[in-house]
Amino acid sequence: MEQIHDNTRLTISLCFAAFLVATLLGILTARRITQPITQLSIAAAEIAQGKFDQQVKIDGKIPVQVNELEVLAQSFNQMSQQLYSFFTALEKNKAELESRVEQRTAALRLSEEKFALAFRSSPNPITITTLAEGKFIEVNESFLKITDYNIEDVINHTSIELNFWVDPAERTRIRQRLRETGAIRNQEFNFYTKTGQVRTGLLSAELITIGEQDCILAVINDITERKHAEQRVELLLTISQAINAAPDFQAALEIALHQVCQTTGWIYGEVWIPATDGMALECSRRWYCKQRGLAPKDAIVLKEFREYSEALTFLPEEEIPGRVWCHGQPEWISNIATESDDIFLRLKLASECGLKSAFAVPIVAPATSQKSAPVLAVLLFFMAEEHQKDEHWIELVSVVSAQLGPVMQQKKAEAEMKALFAAMTDMVLVVDASGRCLKVAPTNKGKWCKSPGDLLGTTLFDYFDSTQVNFILNSIRDALLSQSTVTIEYCINLAGEEIWFAANLSPLSDDSVIWVARDITDRKQAEVALRLEQEKSEQLLLNILPELIAERLKQDQSAIAEHFDDVTILFADIVGFTPLSARLQPIELVNLLNQMFSTFDQLAERHGVEKIKTIGDAYMVVGGLPQPRADHADAIAQMALDMQQAMTQFQAEHSESLQIRIGINTGSVVAGVIGIRKFIYDLWGDAVNVASRMESSGEPGKIQVTEAIYQRLQDKFQFQERGAIAVKGRGEMKTYWLIGNR
């Protein structure tokens, strides 16, 4: 039994061992069999991650060969190889494509930068607008500059909102052509700036696509200046031709009004011209009013406005014509209803007649070197619509007026010349080089001249002596040789009366002159009388002032003051004159004083010293000015001695107890003429005061001098020392008596 149990246990153990061995072999066999499948799964996962260089190998040690696995592995390896080749080529193509994209992107970026640079820096205005709505999405600086807009005013706004088009229908036509043809070139059009100014441009545009939006790229070539120049030339040519054919100045003004109004479209024009005396402006009878398209009632009120204006005159600075006349500059008024300078309420009436804006321009004659350019006329225009200041029209009409100036001046001169000849009293002849009269102008020559028939063919020898004939013939030759006007004066004895003439001899041809003669007899007589009066005035002036000072005063009437370092002053006073004046009649007293001072004047002239003035019975004279001289002290001292002697002789002749007291000093002074009425040549300075004190502190019949005089003249004159005396304002001074000559 035990043996059975042992066999049973052994059998069980062997079975169990066999089971274990079978299980182990099954596991190993299964692992070998599933290994290719696992490799396929791993390789597939790697390929899914982009690693295409995968290979699956079938182990030949697998105990059981599975043909399907081998076929699957080979197919997988073949597919992996193809994928690897395909994706390798794909990577290469991708790299090449990325390189090309980068190159194209760089080129596109460069093109965009170039376009942006050209867009910004272009001198021509450039805009980009949407085709559908017409909104601006981009503009360059040139566009902003020429239209005066800011960038904020333009972007996302349409040209209609900006009131850009002068003719909005033209915008519609251009957009329609763009839709049909895709582009337009050099289309001329007019547009408004922000300020309302009208400009002209050539528009070139084409359709472009930005993103997915259709847009219009437009370039504007501004030809405003060229159009203005063409307009100026055309208007100038038309006006010049018409004015040259005008018979007179007034007709030329009417032509100018008509042409300017027709060119500009202005409804009303008038002319204001200076009055004959040049003090005010008068309304010319020439005017313009647009008739075509004007309602009858408007024509009536404008005619009433015209009649009111004709009755007015303007002074300088009054209303528009007066201001332009005064300043010589154009003036634009956008709204005449707001004008405050309306002294006659004319502008108010104009506003009620439907006139809105006004523009005035002066017609100025050419300036000369002697005077500024005069204003010949003022052209004033009115507009039926309110217009802001338009520099183009101002420039256009100003250029026209500048060109009209010389022509108008010539027309005016011709009219004045006709009137001048009609009223001329001068004799106008044409004389050849031999002195023969060839022509006589029909002027109002007066009774002293023969008729034209009597003068024709006569020669100078028929009227003048040989001396005057030679003088006149030489003057004619001078005029012909120099080709300039020669002026002569001559005298003819007519019926025992001397008649003086002034003649201008102006060259007319190589051998003839125009002789314009005028009677100047009255002038000659007046010149003689004037010369006599002038001589009297000159002498009177010399009696008041030194000759040198008088000449300076005639040239310059401002204050005259000069400093003189060394002069000698003399004061003299008539002692006993006051009691004498109490017992003599005034006329007798003046005559007596005149005799004394006239004697002193003669002494002053003899010694070459200058009398300064007389004050009552005092007499003042100075030596050494205004013409400096070295011996002025000698001259004054000698005159003082002569005055003493003259006074002694005067006492003997008139039996009057009169004496003279004289004081003399030398030093520096200031001399001059001050004031503008009753002026006098006077002296100032300490030396003058001391000389006056020498006279007032002296004794009758004596000549008191200062120590300075004594030191200078002690070798030539006799002196006696007086000693020290008290002098007002100076204290004690040592003085001397002048006794006589050595």
XYZ file of C-alpha atoms in Angstrom:
742
model
C 0.000 0.000 0.000
C 2.715 2.166 0.794
C 4.279 1.261 -2.455
C 1.184 2.360 -4.236
C 1.146 5.569 -2.379
C 4.764 6.133 -3.245
C 4.121 5.483 -6.920
C 1.121 7.725 -6.826
C 3.151 10.559 -5.279
C 5.883 9.986 -7.813
C 3.393 10.014 -10.661
C 1.848 13.216 -9.370
C 5.288 14.786 -9.008
C 6.266 13.837 -12.494
C 3.011 15.179 -13.868
C 3.471 18.384 -12.007
C 7.045 18.697 -13.266
C 5.886 17.973 -16.811
C 3.252 20.677 -16.416
C 5.816 23.156 -15.269
C 8.133 22.314 -18.144
C 5.247 22.537 -20.633
C 4.160 25.917 -19.204
C 7.722 27.278 -19.361
C 8.147 26.101 -22.914
C 4.772 27.620 -23.841
C 5.773 30.982 -22.374
C 9.131 31.021 -24.149
C 7.515 29.928 -27.410
C 4.821 32.624 -27.092
C 7.485 35.316 -26.445
C 9.408 34.280 -29.503
C 6.279 34.199 -31.570
C 4.991 37.688 -30.374
C 8.410 39.454 -30.633
C 7.987 40.520 -34.360
C 4.517 41.828 -33.590
C 5.908 43.891 -30.703
C 8.672 45.242 -32.947
C 6.034 46.181 -35.533
C 4.076 48.057 -32.859
C 7.174 49.901 -31.610
C 8.278 50.803 -35.193
C 4.770 52.017 -36.018
C 4.822 54.239 -32.923
C 8.242 55.663 -33.933
C 7.016 56.344 -37.484
C 3.978 58.096 -36.031
C 6.430 60.345 -34.174
C 8.241 61.237 -37.437
C 11.135 58.719 -37.154
C 10.891 57.108 -40.540
C 14.174 55.092 -40.541
C 12.666 51.988 -38.766
C 13.320 48.286 -39.690
C 11.681 45.124 -38.265
C 13.839 41.954 -38.151
C 12.400 38.349 -37.809
C 14.529 36.189 -35.525
C 15.353 32.876 -37.318
C 15.633 31.033 -33.981
C 11.916 31.113 -33.590
C 11.019 27.428 -33.324
C 7.912 27.888 -35.274
C 8.170 29.842 -38.505
C 5.130 32.048 -39.201
C 5.078 33.013 -42.865
C 2.466 35.696 -42.387
C 4.722 37.491 -39.882
C 7.608 37.430 -42.267
C 5.471 38.844 -45.082
C 4.076 41.482 -42.691
C 7.567 42.447 -41.510
C 8.895 42.739 -45.057
C 5.900 44.842 -46.117
C 6.321 47.015 -43.036
C 10.031 47.503 -43.754
C 9.302 48.379 -47.361
C 6.638 50.844 -46.296
C 8.995 52.381 -43.722
C 11.668 52.802 -46.371
C 9.236 54.508 -48.717
C 7.975 56.757 -45.948
C 11.536 57.655 -45.032
C 12.381 58.539 -48.652
C 9.153 60.480 -49.075
C 9.502 62.517 -45.894
C 13.210 63.142 -46.569
C 12.275 64.611 -49.957
C 9.422 66.449 -48.273
C 11.776 68.029 -45.721
C 14.113 69.106 -48.517
C 11.250 70.615 -50.488
C 9.976 72.274 -47.313
C 13.374 73.885 -46.679
C 13.566 75.112 -50.267
C 9.991 76.425 -50.060
C 10.674 78.245 -46.778
C 13.782 79.844 -48.322
C 11.759 81.013 -51.298
C 9.001 82.322 -49.004
C 11.578 84.242 -46.981
C 13.054 85.745 -50.170
C 9.620 86.656 -51.489
C 8.647 88.134 -48.096
C 11.847 90.233 -47.989
C 11.263 91.430 -51.539
C 7.643 92.256 -50.725
C 8.728 94.106 -47.565
C 11.305 96.075 -49.591
C 8.676 96.905 -52.213
C 6.298 98.044 -49.493
C 9.022 100.230 -47.953
C 9.845 101.714 -51.357
C 6.180 102.373 -52.042
C 5.716 103.919 -48.595
C 8.787 106.123 -49.133
C 7.600 107.165 -52.585
C 4.107 107.717 -51.179
C 5.347 109.941 -48.362
C 8.033 111.884 -50.236
C 6.256 112.389 -53.550
C 5.924 116.087 -54.439
C 2.564 115.252 -56.001
C -0.483 114.653 -53.803
C -1.346 110.911 -53.558
C -4.519 109.441 -52.046
C -5.958 105.980 -51.473
C -9.741 105.803 -51.190
C -12.234 102.969 -51.011
C -14.086 102.320 -54.248
C -17.391 101.522 -52.615
C -17.764 104.434 -50.202
C -15.068 106.816 -51.417
C -13.504 107.206 -47.945
C -9.898 108.287 -47.645
C -7.787 105.555 -46.029
C -4.372 107.114 -46.715
C -2.995 110.454 -48.017
C 0.539 111.811 -48.218
C 2.019 115.052 -46.873
C 1.847 116.749 -50.269
C -1.910 116.319 -50.307
C -2.251 117.796 -46.813
C 0.054 120.663 -47.688
C -1.727 121.643 -50.880
C -5.241 121.349 -49.408
C -4.432 122.830 -45.952
C -6.104 119.878 -44.189
C -4.862 117.939 -41.154
C -4.623 114.166 -41.343
C -7.511 113.868 -38.847
C -9.720 115.960 -41.132
C -9.265 113.543 -44.040
C -8.941 109.907 -42.927
C -12.248 108.016 -42.883
C -14.016 110.941 -44.547
C -15.216 111.195 -48.122
C -14.352 113.908 -50.629
C -18.045 114.876 -50.606
C -17.877 115.480 -46.854
C -14.791 117.651 -47.356
C -16.457 119.595 -50.194
C -13.396 118.737 -52.267
C -14.917 118.824 -55.747
C -15.808 122.127 -57.379
C -18.069 120.118 -59.715
C -19.398 117.041 -57.816
C -20.744 115.597 -61.084
C -17.157 115.340 -62.287
C -16.403 112.975 -59.386
C -19.240 110.709 -60.492
C -17.988 110.639 -64.085
C -14.420 109.791 -63.027
C -15.526 106.932 -60.739
C -17.697 105.521 -63.528
C -14.755 105.548 -65.951
C -12.579 103.804 -63.366
C -15.123 101.017 -63.005
C -15.246 100.633 -66.775
C -11.556 100.938 -67.707
C -9.724 100.402 -64.422
C -7.543 103.492 -64.892
C -7.557 107.134 -66.067
C -4.676 109.415 -66.963
C -4.237 113.235 -66.701
C -7.879 114.133 -66.200
C -8.060 117.907 -65.548
C -10.344 118.932 -62.678
C -10.854 121.717 -60.125
C -10.920 121.208 -56.366
C -11.351 123.265 -53.200
C -8.800 123.610 -50.426
C -9.861 123.776 -46.794
C -9.871 127.600 -46.999
C -12.146 127.556 -50.048
C -9.441 128.373 -52.565
C -9.919 126.802 -56.000
C -6.990 124.888 -57.478
C -6.570 122.910 -60.699
C -4.947 119.505 -61.041
C -4.341 116.621 -63.473
C -5.751 113.415 -61.958
C -4.273 109.981 -62.732
C -5.917 107.022 -60.956
C -6.319 103.243 -61.118
C -8.066 100.495 -59.209
C -6.045 98.463 -56.704
C -6.911 95.795 -54.142
C -5.810 96.147 -50.518
C -6.618 93.028 -48.540
C -9.950 92.016 -49.972
C -11.118 95.627 -50.518
C -11.227 97.440 -53.870
C -9.556 100.857 -53.650
C -8.570 103.804 -55.860
C -4.960 104.957 -55.977
C -4.927 108.567 -57.244
C -2.039 110.931 -58.056
C -2.698 114.668 -58.559
C -0.373 116.912 -60.536
C -1.098 120.469 -59.338
C -1.146 122.765 -62.406
C -2.755 125.733 -60.661
C 0.165 128.084 -61.241
C 0.392 127.095 -64.897
C -3.330 127.656 -65.420
C -3.103 130.985 -63.638
C -0.184 132.021 -65.829
C -2.105 131.032 -68.946
C -5.113 132.943 -67.673
C -2.994 136.019 -66.928
C -1.371 135.965 -70.348
C -4.701 135.514 -72.118
C -6.404 138.286 -70.128
C -3.439 140.633 -70.493
C -3.283 140.060 -74.222
C -7.017 140.654 -74.643
C -7.060 143.772 -72.459
C -3.874 145.211 -73.954
C -5.189 144.863 -77.499
C -8.540 146.382 -76.573
C -7.050 149.265 -74.570
C -4.539 150.177 -77.252
C -7.467 150.602 -79.610
C -9.395 152.709 -77.080
C -9.775 156.361 -78.104
C -9.220 157.833 -74.641
C -8.546 157.182 -70.953
C -12.212 156.750 -69.966
C -12.885 154.252 -72.755
C -9.802 152.270 -71.714
C -11.146 152.059 -68.143
C -14.488 150.720 -69.399
C -12.707 148.045 -71.433
C -10.688 146.986 -68.390
C -13.867 146.639 -66.299
C -15.636 144.638 -68.989
C -12.760 142.196 -69.583
C -12.030 141.549 -65.899
C -15.695 140.960 -65.041
C -16.176 138.606 -67.967
C -13.076 136.613 -67.019
C -13.883 136.366 -63.303
C -17.669 136.155 -63.507
C -18.074 139.164 -61.191
C -21.419 140.877 -61.615
C -20.669 144.583 -61.119
C -17.684 146.876 -61.692
C -17.049 150.595 -61.265
C -14.163 153.072 -61.493
C -13.153 155.791 -59.043
C -10.711 158.439 -60.261
C -9.001 161.322 -58.425
C -10.664 164.721 -58.775
C -8.885 167.520 -60.626
C -7.482 168.962 -57.394
C -6.352 165.501 -56.254
C -8.132 165.873 -52.898
C -10.961 163.350 -53.355
C -12.194 160.430 -55.472
C -15.044 160.814 -57.927
C -17.149 158.072 -59.490
C -16.318 157.720 -63.178
C -19.138 157.582 -65.686
C -17.729 154.250 -66.889
C -19.136 151.118 -65.208
C -20.110 147.499 -65.919
C -23.117 145.411 -64.943
C -23.663 141.834 -66.041
C -26.850 141.646 -68.117
C -27.061 138.007 -69.172
C -28.912 135.877 -66.633
C -29.803 138.890 -64.472
C -33.416 139.190 -63.352
C -35.146 142.443 -64.384
C -35.737 143.503 -60.780
C -32.059 142.892 -59.973
C -31.043 145.046 -62.940
C -33.272 147.857 -61.659
C -31.879 147.851 -58.104
C -28.286 147.728 -59.414
C -29.018 150.741 -61.608
C -30.356 152.582 -58.559
C -27.203 151.634 -56.670
C -25.176 153.001 -59.570
C -27.059 156.322 -59.564
C -26.486 156.682 -55.834
C -22.756 155.993 -56.216
C -22.356 158.558 -58.991
C -23.413 161.335 -56.600
C -20.714 160.522 -54.036
C -17.099 161.557 -53.531
C -14.656 159.863 -51.170
C -11.803 161.408 -49.233
C -8.643 159.385 -48.467
C -9.361 156.444 -46.114
C -13.132 156.691 -46.698
C -14.831 153.405 -47.590
C -13.187 150.875 -49.917
C -12.144 153.236 -52.771
C -10.681 155.796 -50.355
C -8.578 153.187 -48.541
C -7.212 151.640 -51.727
C -6.478 155.091 -53.169
C -4.654 156.144 -50.021
C -2.554 152.986 -49.547
C -2.171 151.868 -53.165
C -2.851 148.221 -52.220
C -5.660 145.802 -53.271
C -8.400 145.033 -50.741
C -10.786 142.051 -50.540
C -13.952 142.064 -48.426
C -15.635 138.678 -48.083
C -18.889 140.034 -46.678
C -19.705 143.695 -47.281
C -22.631 143.489 -44.862
C -20.151 143.308 -41.963
C -18.084 146.301 -43.147
C -18.093 149.065 -40.508
C -16.537 151.819 -42.632
C -19.690 152.763 -44.531
C -19.938 156.532 -44.091
C -22.601 157.006 -46.792
C -24.370 153.639 -46.169
C -23.429 152.675 -49.730
C -22.297 149.179 -48.780
C -25.544 148.628 -46.897
C -27.410 149.542 -50.081
C -25.152 147.208 -52.092
C -25.936 144.377 -49.689
C -29.656 145.055 -50.083
C -29.160 144.861 -53.879
C -27.863 141.294 -53.503
C -24.134 142.031 -53.663
C -22.075 139.971 -51.204
C -18.309 140.344 -51.652
C -16.103 143.130 -53.009
C -12.611 143.507 -54.378
C -10.792 146.760 -55.180
C -7.467 147.242 -56.924
C -5.524 150.420 -57.771
C -4.216 151.274 -61.237
C -0.828 152.775 -60.504
C 1.249 154.868 -62.888
C 4.967 154.049 -63.247
C 7.041 155.562 -60.444
C 9.742 158.104 -61.184
C 12.931 158.948 -59.337
C 11.394 162.217 -58.162
C 8.098 160.936 -56.768
C 6.266 157.784 -55.822
C 3.838 156.072 -58.163
C 0.487 157.921 -58.282
C -2.833 156.044 -58.298
C -4.593 156.828 -61.589
C -7.823 155.036 -60.723
C -9.392 152.476 -58.397
C -11.288 149.533 -59.922
C -14.007 148.187 -57.596
C -15.808 144.903 -58.297
C -18.792 143.313 -56.539
C -19.839 139.641 -56.502
C -23.330 138.215 -56.166
C -22.053 135.362 -53.987
C -19.971 135.498 -50.836
C -16.357 134.540 -51.599
C -13.456 134.170 -49.231
C -10.233 135.965 -50.102
C -8.945 134.386 -53.324
C -5.228 134.953 -53.840
C -5.472 133.811 -57.455
C -7.966 136.491 -58.438
C -6.118 139.093 -56.414
C -2.879 138.234 -58.187
C -4.560 138.065 -61.602
C -6.297 141.439 -61.384
C -3.259 143.029 -59.694
C -1.047 141.929 -62.568
C -3.588 143.302 -65.031
C -3.733 146.628 -63.168
C 0.060 146.798 -63.068
C 0.188 146.335 -66.828
C -2.617 148.830 -67.293
C -0.755 151.514 -65.350
C 1.674 152.591 -68.101
C -0.988 152.317 -70.827
C -3.506 154.285 -68.781
C -0.838 156.845 -67.990
C -0.150 157.244 -71.689
C -3.874 157.590 -72.490
C -4.283 160.103 -69.728
C -1.217 162.013 -70.871
C -2.575 162.136 -74.423
C -5.888 163.529 -73.192
C -4.124 166.041 -70.998
C -1.845 167.025 -73.874
C -4.833 167.813 -76.071
C -6.358 169.937 -73.348
C -3.004 171.533 -72.658
C -2.487 172.630 -76.219
C -6.017 173.989 -76.285
C -5.300 176.229 -73.280
C -1.588 176.815 -73.873
C -0.333 180.424 -74.074
C 3.255 179.464 -74.951
C 4.649 179.804 -78.444
C 5.589 176.426 -79.944
C 7.705 176.386 -83.091
C 9.735 173.918 -85.102
C 13.031 175.536 -86.126
C 15.867 174.043 -88.177
C 19.577 174.340 -87.481
C 19.846 177.548 -89.554
C 17.167 179.287 -87.478
C 14.335 179.086 -90.026
C 10.787 178.556 -88.726
C 9.309 175.387 -90.219
C 6.065 174.909 -88.209
C 3.955 176.804 -85.694
C 1.617 175.110 -83.186
C -1.896 176.620 -82.938
C -1.649 177.757 -79.317
C -3.083 180.834 -77.671
C 0.137 182.846 -77.872
C -1.232 186.266 -76.949
C -1.139 189.640 -78.634
C 2.687 189.861 -78.580
C 3.150 187.093 -81.173
C 2.470 187.170 -84.884
C 0.064 184.767 -86.536
C 1.355 181.337 -87.657
C 1.246 182.447 -91.283
C 3.493 185.437 -90.552
C 6.072 183.299 -88.698
C 6.439 180.438 -91.187
C 9.606 180.747 -93.286
C 11.081 183.614 -91.250
C 14.573 183.411 -89.746
C 16.169 184.571 -86.517
C 17.735 187.537 -88.336
C 14.240 188.946 -88.842
C 13.800 189.478 -85.084
C 17.194 189.533 -83.340
C 20.512 191.339 -83.646
C 23.619 189.397 -84.654
C 24.774 188.821 -81.065
C 21.478 187.193 -80.019
C 21.270 185.257 -83.306
C 24.691 183.695 -82.666
C 23.717 182.882 -79.091
C 20.468 181.167 -80.143
C 22.058 179.283 -83.087
C 24.780 177.962 -80.756
C 22.073 176.813 -78.313
C 20.248 175.007 -81.147
C 23.491 173.253 -82.136
C 24.105 172.245 -78.503
C 20.635 170.695 -78.308
C 21.149 168.765 -81.556
C 24.634 167.535 -80.622
C 23.746 166.500 -77.073
C 20.239 165.285 -78.037
C 18.943 166.955 -74.889
C 16.868 170.006 -74.038
C 18.652 173.349 -73.783
C 17.005 176.244 -71.940
C 17.685 179.842 -72.943
C 16.363 183.290 -72.068
C 16.216 186.185 -74.502
C 14.685 189.639 -74.874
C 12.787 191.228 -77.795
C 11.900 194.902 -78.118
C 8.271 195.045 -79.211
C 6.711 198.481 -79.719
C 9.313 200.060 -77.475
C 8.744 197.532 -74.670
C 11.279 194.892 -73.643
C 9.606 191.466 -73.550
C 11.570 188.629 -71.941
C 11.104 184.990 -72.981
C 12.318 181.627 -71.639
C 12.598 178.949 -74.329
C 13.237 175.206 -74.226
C 15.007 173.888 -77.321
C 14.387 170.142 -77.587
C 15.786 168.033 -80.457
C 13.099 166.791 -82.828
C 15.297 165.358 -85.592
C 18.931 165.526 -86.635
C 18.543 169.089 -87.914
C 15.483 170.583 -86.182
C 14.300 171.430 -82.692
C 11.002 172.208 -80.968
C 11.096 175.750 -79.654
C 8.707 176.316 -76.726
C 8.818 179.958 -75.592
C 7.008 181.612 -72.693
C 6.658 185.268 -71.729
C 8.628 185.764 -68.504
C 8.594 189.549 -68.412
C 6.586 189.606 -65.181
C 8.951 187.072 -63.660
C 11.987 189.105 -64.654
C 10.523 192.230 -63.118
C 9.629 190.268 -59.998
C 13.173 188.857 -59.839
C 14.643 192.357 -59.967
C 12.315 193.518 -57.196
C 13.047 190.380 -55.224
C 16.784 190.864 -55.624
C 16.520 194.398 -54.237
C 14.449 193.207 -51.297
C 16.872 190.366 -50.692
C 19.790 192.791 -50.594
C 17.886 194.886 -48.061
C 17.158 191.793 -45.992
C 20.785 190.696 -46.186
C 21.949 194.119 -45.009
C 19.374 194.102 -42.222
C 20.528 190.685 -41.095
C 24.169 191.828 -41.148
C 23.182 194.794 -38.994
C 21.870 192.320 -36.413
C 24.382 189.462 -36.627
C 28.046 189.027 -37.578
C 28.435 188.110 -41.247
C 29.867 184.673 -40.489
C 27.016 183.883 -38.080
C 24.420 185.221 -40.528
C 25.676 182.868 -43.248
C 25.540 179.905 -40.888
C 22.065 180.837 -39.707
C 20.758 180.981 -43.279
C 21.977 177.411 -43.841
C 20.927 176.023 -40.468
C 18.376 177.718 -38.219
C 19.087 175.525 -35.226
C 20.843 176.953 -32.169
C 24.428 178.167 -32.799
C 26.917 178.024 -29.923
C 30.723 178.165 -29.977
C 33.448 178.340 -27.364
C 36.233 180.916 -27.756
C 39.294 180.574 -25.536
C 40.622 184.111 -25.860
C 38.540 187.228 -26.534
C 38.341 190.757 -25.106
C 35.035 192.255 -23.945
C 34.190 195.959 -23.583
C 31.204 197.401 -21.744
C 30.434 201.131 -21.946
C 27.756 203.165 -20.190
C 26.713 206.810 -20.755
C 26.949 208.605 -17.414
C 24.347 211.329 -16.955
C 21.980 209.905 -19.525
C 19.161 209.192 -17.054
C 18.751 212.853 -15.908
C 18.959 213.882 -19.548
C 16.086 211.576 -20.476
C 13.890 213.323 -17.924
C 14.150 216.723 -19.597
C 14.248 215.752 -23.312
C 11.384 214.655 -25.486
C 11.497 210.911 -26.293
C 12.220 211.475 -29.993
C 15.016 213.925 -29.142
C 16.469 211.452 -26.657
C 16.445 208.612 -29.169
C 18.040 210.762 -31.856
C 20.784 211.843 -29.427
C 21.490 208.243 -28.404
C 21.434 207.139 -32.064
C 24.124 209.709 -32.948
C 26.389 208.474 -30.149
C 25.926 204.764 -30.854
C 26.258 205.276 -34.621
C 29.668 206.843 -33.936
C 30.567 203.825 -31.804
C 29.421 201.492 -34.605
C 31.765 203.232 -37.040
C 34.626 202.840 -34.565
C 33.845 199.122 -34.168
C 33.920 198.627 -37.945
C 37.180 200.597 -38.219
C 38.926 198.509 -35.547
C 37.515 195.175 -36.807
C 35.674 194.287 -33.635
C 32.125 192.982 -33.269
C 29.296 194.985 -31.760
C 27.165 192.665 -29.643
C 24.244 194.728 -28.419
C 22.973 197.906 -26.769
C 20.838 197.838 -23.653
C 19.348 201.221 -22.925
C 22.381 203.557 -22.777
C 24.872 200.680 -22.447
C 27.040 199.493 -25.339
C 28.794 196.101 -25.611
C 31.531 195.138 -28.077
C 33.965 192.218 -28.295
C 37.184 191.497 -30.150
C 38.432 188.084 -31.285
C 35.158 186.547 -32.441
C 33.431 185.199 -34.445
C 36.637 185.361 -36.502
C 39.548 184.786 -34.081
C 42.410 187.332 -34.178
C 45.593 187.562 -32.104
C 45.472 191.369 -31.436
C 41.910 191.516 -30.133
C 42.972 193.111 -26.831
C 44.906 195.859 -28.702
C 41.891 196.579 -30.927
C 39.472 196.831 -27.971
C 41.860 199.078 -26.004
C 42.301 201.409 -28.974
C 38.538 201.524 -29.524
C 38.012 202.437 -25.862
C 40.388 205.393 -26.216
C 38.649 206.456 -29.431
C 35.252 206.220 -27.704
C 36.521 208.573 -25.005
C 37.701 211.022 -27.630
C 34.408 210.759 -29.552
C 32.455 211.411 -26.349
C 34.529 214.550 -25.652
C 33.815 215.837 -29.158
C 30.116 215.016 -28.738
C 29.932 217.077 -25.525
C 31.486 220.053 -27.288
C 29.042 219.792 -30.229
C 25.881 219.379 -28.187
C 26.761 221.255 -24.979
C 25.580 218.309 -22.939
C 27.348 217.197 -19.764
C 27.735 213.542 -20.720
C 30.586 211.189 -19.884
C 31.325 207.539 -20.696
C 32.379 204.815 -18.261
C 34.184 201.827 -19.816
C 35.215 198.406 -18.457
C 37.413 195.847 -20.262
C 38.345 192.226 -19.538
C 39.812 189.320 -21.489
C 39.179 185.553 -21.225
C 37.110 182.664 -22.599
C 33.427 182.903 -23.512
C 30.620 180.997 -25.179
C 28.991 182.866 -28.050
C 25.902 181.959 -30.006
C 22.364 182.566 -31.237
C 19.430 181.080 -29.414
C 15.672 181.236 -29.951
C 13.671 181.496 -33.172
C 12.268 185.041 -32.965
C 14.053 188.353 -32.405
C 17.271 186.430 -31.980
C 20.561 188.103 -31.154
C 24.198 187.100 -31.101
C 25.235 187.128 -27.449
C 28.068 186.117 -25.086
C 28.111 184.119 -21.871
C 30.840 183.365 -19.375
C 32.746 184.613 -16.347
C 34.905 186.873 -18.500
C 31.739 188.686 -19.641
C 30.559 189.163 -16.057
C 33.937 190.541 -14.961
C 34.008 193.007 -17.882
C 30.539 194.207 -16.856
C 31.767 194.650 -13.254
C 34.767 196.635 -14.542
C 32.333 199.085 -16.154
C 29.883 199.319 -13.259
C 32.629 199.758 -10.637
C 34.578 202.275 -12.737
C 34.500 206.047 -12.749
C 32.970 208.439 -15.314
C 35.357 209.400 -18.072
C 37.740 206.526 -17.282
C 38.549 203.071 -18.678
C 38.967 200.377 -16.002
C 40.708 197.126 -16.993
C 41.607 193.884 -15.255
C 45.129 192.768 -14.438
C 44.936 190.298 -17.377
C 44.561 193.240 -19.783
C 47.361 195.122 -18.055
C 49.763 192.187 -18.314
C 48.982 191.758 -22.027
C 49.129 195.439 -23.084
C 51.503 197.165 -20.642
C 54.216 197.445 -23.313
C 51.871 199.128 -25.833
C 49.598 201.324 -23.700
C 49.923 203.528 -20.616
C 48.207 202.299 -17.467
C 47.727 203.625 -13.948
C 47.261 201.202 -11.096
C 44.030 201.732 -9.239
C 44.647 199.040 -6.676
C 42.397 196.394 -5.183
C 38.667 196.974 -5.302
C 35.707 194.905 -4.207
C 34.011 193.259 -7.186
C 30.565 191.741 -6.762
C 30.703 187.999 -7.018
C 34.526 187.893 -7.205
C 35.791 189.586 -4.041
C 38.811 191.895 -4.240
C 40.482 192.356 -7.612
C 43.481 194.454 -8.635
C 42.519 196.812 -11.485
C 44.116 199.495 -13.657
C 43.116 202.648 -15.543
C 43.857 202.714 -19.252
C 45.392 206.153 -19.867
C 46.533 206.125 -23.509
C 49.017 204.838 -26.091
C 52.740 204.656 -25.447
